[in-house]
């Protein structure tokens, strides 16, 4: 019974339950500490679901990466929270026109913020696979060899800051309220947990619309070009429009297929990963055209 609950109930619980609680708390003007408290609860649910119904049981066990992943998650989650704290200052100085639809129901305001942020983050993510200097920093995220919840926050803090800035800047320019931003920050954290989850959940036809783990595993295939798909954070809308959507229901993923074929010896320690983009070795040399049971491609990452 618990496996059925995880398979079909975990995603609705996180998207509707946890996000709904965040929206309700933010709308009520409750202390931001209540919102912060939702994050460990969401992480706990993520780990519980992965252990109750794992896609790959081995991915639940640390492989010398547990401490590093916690460090990445802690630093990048703190950055998310700090970004919410500085929004009132930014709004007071850079807002171009107060066009925010404050008369809308609060939940719709959060949904609008999600959709706008999704565009900026998706395009930045896409550019990070095409522009060498951005790929240096984004490569940290693609060095993973197991696919589980905390991977979503395993990013170089400079790249995390860039992605979030691209998503939030347009919102601030039109007068994003801080309460909406607070709820948005929680939805980002929840989405990253779901998108990289090792839980073998099902969402049916929504996998072609929502950017969750079934589609995002294709993004982490280690071969250049083949992994340059499914860039969306919240939705796959922009991937369909960019022609970068990819899905094959017969594909089964293992650790051997994850990481970076062009850089199999990428540093694994936290501080070494922070330093790698600034070293000469931080640029992955283009590899020969890759082939795969899914696709044949001729483009290589920077």
PDB file of N, CA, C and O in Angstrom, residues 18-49:
ATOM      1  N   UNK A  18       2.667  20.622  -0.039  1.00  0.00           N
ATOM      2  CA  UNK A  18       3.770  21.450   0.466  1.00  0.00           C
ATOM      3  C   UNK A  18       3.720  22.844  -0.154  1.00  0.00           C
ATOM      4  O   UNK A  18       3.805  23.860   0.545  1.00  0.00           O
ATOM      5  N   UNK A  19       3.583  22.908  -1.484  1.00  0.00           N
ATOM      6  CA  UNK A  19       3.485  24.226  -2.131  1.00  0.00           C
ATOM      7  C   UNK A  19       2.240  24.978  -1.661  1.00  0.00           C
ATOM      8  O   UNK A  19       2.271  26.203  -1.468  1.00  0.00           O
ATOM      9  N   UNK A  20       1.143  24.243  -1.486  1.00  0.00           N
ATOM     10  CA  UNK A  20      -0.076  24.882  -1.006  1.00  0.00           C
ATOM     11  C   UNK A  20       0.101  25.463   0.383  1.00  0.00           C
ATOM     12  O   UNK A  20      -0.400  26.562   0.681  1.00  0.00           O
ATOM     13  N   UNK A  21       0.816  24.734   1.253  1.00  0.00           N
ATOM     14  CA  UNK A  21       1.083  25.254   2.600  1.00  0.00           C
ATOM     15  C   UNK A  21       1.930  26.509   2.522  1.00  0.00           C
ATOM     16  O   UNK A  21       1.693  27.480   3.257  1.00  0.00           O
ATOM     17  N   UNK A  22       2.923  26.506   1.636  1.00  0.00           N
ATOM     18  CA  UNK A  22       3.778  27.691   1.477  1.00  0.00           C
ATOM     19  C   UNK A  22       2.970  28.885   1.000  1.00  0.00           C
ATOM     20  O   UNK A  22       3.133  30.011   1.488  1.00  0.00           O
ATOM     21  N   UNK A  23       2.084  28.651   0.045  1.00  0.00           N
ATOM     22  CA  UNK A  23       1.256  29.732  -0.491  1.00  0.00           C
ATOM     23  C   UNK A  23       0.320  30.273   0.593  1.00  0.00           C
ATOM     24  O   UNK A  23       0.152  31.489   0.750  1.00  0.00           O
ATOM     25  N   UNK A  24      -0.282  29.359   1.375  1.00  0.00           N
ATOM     26  CA  UNK A  24      -1.194  29.787   2.433  1.00  0.00           C
ATOM     27  C   UNK A  24      -0.464  30.590   3.505  1.00  0.00           C
ATOM     28  O   UNK A  24      -0.964  31.622   3.981  1.00  0.00           O
ATOM     29  N   UNK A  25       0.722  30.137   3.888  1.00  0.00           N
ATOM     30  CA  UNK A  25       1.490  30.847   4.905  1.00  0.00           C
ATOM     31  C   UNK A  25       1.917  32.222   4.409  1.00  0.00           C
ATOM     32  O   UNK A  25       1.821  33.219   5.131  1.00  0.00           O
ATOM     33  N   UNK A  26       2.401  32.266   3.166  1.00  0.00           N
ATOM     34  CA  UNK A  26       2.846  33.551   2.614  1.00  0.00           C
ATOM     35  C   UNK A  26       1.671  34.512   2.465  1.00  0.00           C
ATOM     36  O   UNK A  26       1.785  35.706   2.764  1.00  0.00           O
ATOM     37  N   UNK A  27       0.538  34.006   2.037  1.00  0.00           N
ATOM     38  CA  UNK A  27      -0.640  34.859   1.848  1.00  0.00           C
ATOM     39  C   UNK A  27      -1.144  35.421   3.166  1.00  0.00           C
ATOM     40  O   UNK A  27      -1.683  36.539   3.215  1.00  0.00           O
ATOM     41  N   UNK A  28      -0.968  34.662   4.240  1.00  0.00           N
ATOM     42  CA  UNK A  28      -1.460  35.097   5.550  1.00  0.00           C
ATOM     43  C   UNK A  28      -0.517  36.075   6.232  1.00  0.00           C
ATOM     44  O   UNK A  28      -0.850  36.618   7.288  1.00  0.00           O
ATOM     45  N   UNK A  29       0.671  36.276   5.644  1.00  0.00           N
ATOM     46  CA  UNK A  29       1.645  37.159   6.263  1.00  0.00           C
ATOM     47  C   UNK A  29       2.364  36.525   7.437  1.00  0.00           C
ATOM     48  O   UNK A  29       2.941  37.232   8.267  1.00  0.00           O
ATOM     49  N   UNK A  30       2.335  35.196   7.520  1.00  0.00           N
ATOM     50  CA  UNK A  30       2.985  34.493   8.623  1.00  0.00           C
ATOM     51  C   UNK A  30       4.496  34.724   8.594  1.00  0.00           C
ATOM     52  O   UNK A  30       5.071  35.082   7.560  1.00  0.00           O
ATOM     53  N   UNK A  31       5.124  34.503   9.718  1.00  0.00           N
ATOM     54  CA  UNK A  31       6.573  34.652   9.821  1.00  0.00           C
ATOM     55  C   UNK A  31       7.268  33.789   8.776  1.00  0.00           C
ATOM     56  O   UNK A  31       6.858  32.654   8.503  1.00  0.00           O
ATOM     57  N   UNK A  32       8.340  34.330   8.197  1.00  0.00           N
ATOM     58  CA  UNK A  32       9.108  33.594   7.183  1.00  0.00           C
ATOM     59  C   UNK A  32       9.737  32.327   7.769  1.00  0.00           C
ATOM     60  O   UNK A  32      10.104  31.411   7.027  1.00  0.00           O
ATOM     61  N   UNK A  33       9.849  32.269   9.096  1.00  0.00           N
ATOM     62  CA  UNK A  33      10.409  31.070   9.729  1.00  0.00           C
ATOM     63  C   UNK A  33       9.527  29.853   9.469  1.00  0.00           C
ATOM     64  O   UNK A  33      10.029  28.732   9.376  1.00  0.00           O
ATOM     65  N   UNK A  34       8.207  30.058   9.354  1.00  0.00           N
ATOM     66  CA  UNK A  34       7.325  28.944   9.021  1.00  0.00           C
ATOM     67  C   UNK A  34       7.615  28.423   7.620  1.00  0.00           C
ATOM     68  O   UNK A  34       7.608  27.211   7.375  1.00  0.00           O
ATOM     69  N   UNK A  35       7.892  29.333   6.707  1.00  0.00           N
ATOM     70  CA  UNK A  35       8.241  28.919   5.344  1.00  0.00           C
ATOM     71  C   UNK A  35       9.559  28.183   5.326  1.00  0.00           C
ATOM     72  O   UNK A  35       9.707  27.153   4.649  1.00  0.00           O
ATOM     73  N   UNK A  36      10.530  28.702   6.078  1.00  0.00           N
ATOM     74  CA  UNK A  36      11.830  28.022   6.167  1.00  0.00           C
ATOM     75  C   UNK A  36      11.652  26.620   6.738  1.00  0.00           C
ATOM     76  O   UNK A  36      12.300  25.660   6.312  1.00  0.00           O
ATOM     77  N   UNK A  37      10.735  26.477   7.700  1.00  0.00           N
ATOM     78  CA  UNK A  37      10.491  25.169   8.296  1.00  0.00           C
ATOM     79  C   UNK A  37       9.918  24.149   7.340  1.00  0.00           C
ATOM     80  O   UNK A  37      10.051  22.939   7.560  1.00  0.00           O
ATOM     81  N   UNK A  38       9.286  24.612   6.265  1.00  0.00           N
ATOM     82  CA  UNK A  38       8.759  23.678   5.266  1.00  0.00           C
ATOM     83  C   UNK A  38       9.870  22.960   4.510  1.00  0.00           C
ATOM     84  O   UNK A  38       9.676  21.840   4.016  1.00  0.00           O
ATOM     85  N   UNK A  39      11.030  23.601   4.402  1.00  0.00           N
ATOM     86  CA  UNK A  39      12.100  23.026   3.584  1.00  0.00           C
ATOM     87  C   UNK A  39      12.634  21.706   4.146  1.00  0.00           C
ATOM     88  O   UNK A  39      12.715  20.715   3.412  1.00  0.00           O
ATOM     89  N   UNK A  40      13.016  21.635   5.443  1.00  0.00           N
ATOM     90  CA  UNK A  40      13.441  20.317   5.952  1.00  0.00           C
ATOM     91  C   UNK A  40      12.335  19.277   5.906  1.00  0.00           C
ATOM     92  O   UNK A  40      12.605  18.084   5.720  1.00  0.00           O
ATOM     93  N   UNK A  41      11.074  19.722   6.060  1.00  0.00           N
ATOM     94  CA  UNK A  41       9.969  18.774   5.954  1.00  0.00           C
ATOM     95  C   UNK A  41       9.882  18.207   4.544  1.00  0.00           C
ATOM     96  O   UNK A  41       9.676  16.994   4.350  1.00  0.00           O
ATOM     97  N   UNK A  42      10.057  19.076   3.545  1.00  0.00           N
ATOM     98  CA  UNK A  42      10.022  18.620   2.149  1.00  0.00           C
ATOM     99  C   UNK A  42      11.185  17.682   1.853  1.00  0.00           C
ATOM    100  O   UNK A  42      11.019  16.665   1.171  1.00  0.00           O
ATOM    101  N   UNK A  43      12.364  18.013   2.365  1.00  0.00           N
ATOM    102  CA  UNK A  43      13.540  17.151   2.156  1.00  0.00           C
ATOM    103  C   UNK A  43      13.316  15.796   2.814  1.00  0.00           C
ATOM    104  O   UNK A  43      13.638  14.746   2.256  1.00  0.00           O
ATOM    105  N   UNK A  44      12.734  15.802   4.036  1.00  0.00           N
ATOM    106  CA  UNK A  44      12.444  14.548   4.718  1.00  0.00           C
ATOM    107  C   UNK A  44      11.474  13.682   3.932  1.00  0.00           C
ATOM    108  O   UNK A  44      11.664  12.460   3.820  1.00  0.00           O
ATOM    109  N   UNK A  45      10.433  14.299   3.377  1.00  0.00           N
ATOM    110  CA  UNK A  45       9.478  13.552   2.542  1.00  0.00           C
ATOM    111  C   UNK A  45      10.163  12.979   1.307  1.00  0.00           C
ATOM    112  O   UNK A  45       9.869  11.860   0.874  1.00  0.00           O
ATOM    113  N   UNK A  46      11.087  13.761   0.748  1.00  0.00           N
ATOM    114  CA  UNK A  46      11.818  13.313  -0.440  1.00  0.00           C
ATOM    115  C   UNK A  46      12.627  12.057  -0.142  1.00  0.00           C
ATOM    116  O   UNK A  46      12.560  11.066  -0.872  1.00  0.00           O
ATOM    117  N   UNK A  47      13.374  12.092   0.946  1.00  0.00           N
ATOM    118  CA  UNK A  47      14.192  10.928   1.309  1.00  0.00           C
ATOM    119  C   UNK A  47      13.315   9.725   1.641  1.00  0.00           C
ATOM    120  O   UNK A  47      13.656   8.589   1.287  1.00  0.00           O
ATOM    121  N   UNK A  48      12.197   9.959   2.324  1.00  0.00           N
ATOM    122  CA  UNK A  48      11.307   8.859   2.681  1.00  0.00           C
ATOM    123  C   UNK A  48      10.725   8.195   1.427  1.00  0.00           C
ATOM    124  O   UNK A  48      10.665   6.959   1.331  1.00  0.00           O
ATOM    125  N   UNK A  49      10.308   9.009   0.460  1.00  0.00           N
ATOM    126  CA  UNK A  49       9.745   8.456  -0.770  1.00  0.00           C
ATOM    127  C   UNK A  49      10.785   7.669  -1.551  1.00  0.00           C
ATOM    128  O   UNK A  49      10.488   6.613  -2.129  1.00  0.00           O
TER     129      UNK A  49
END
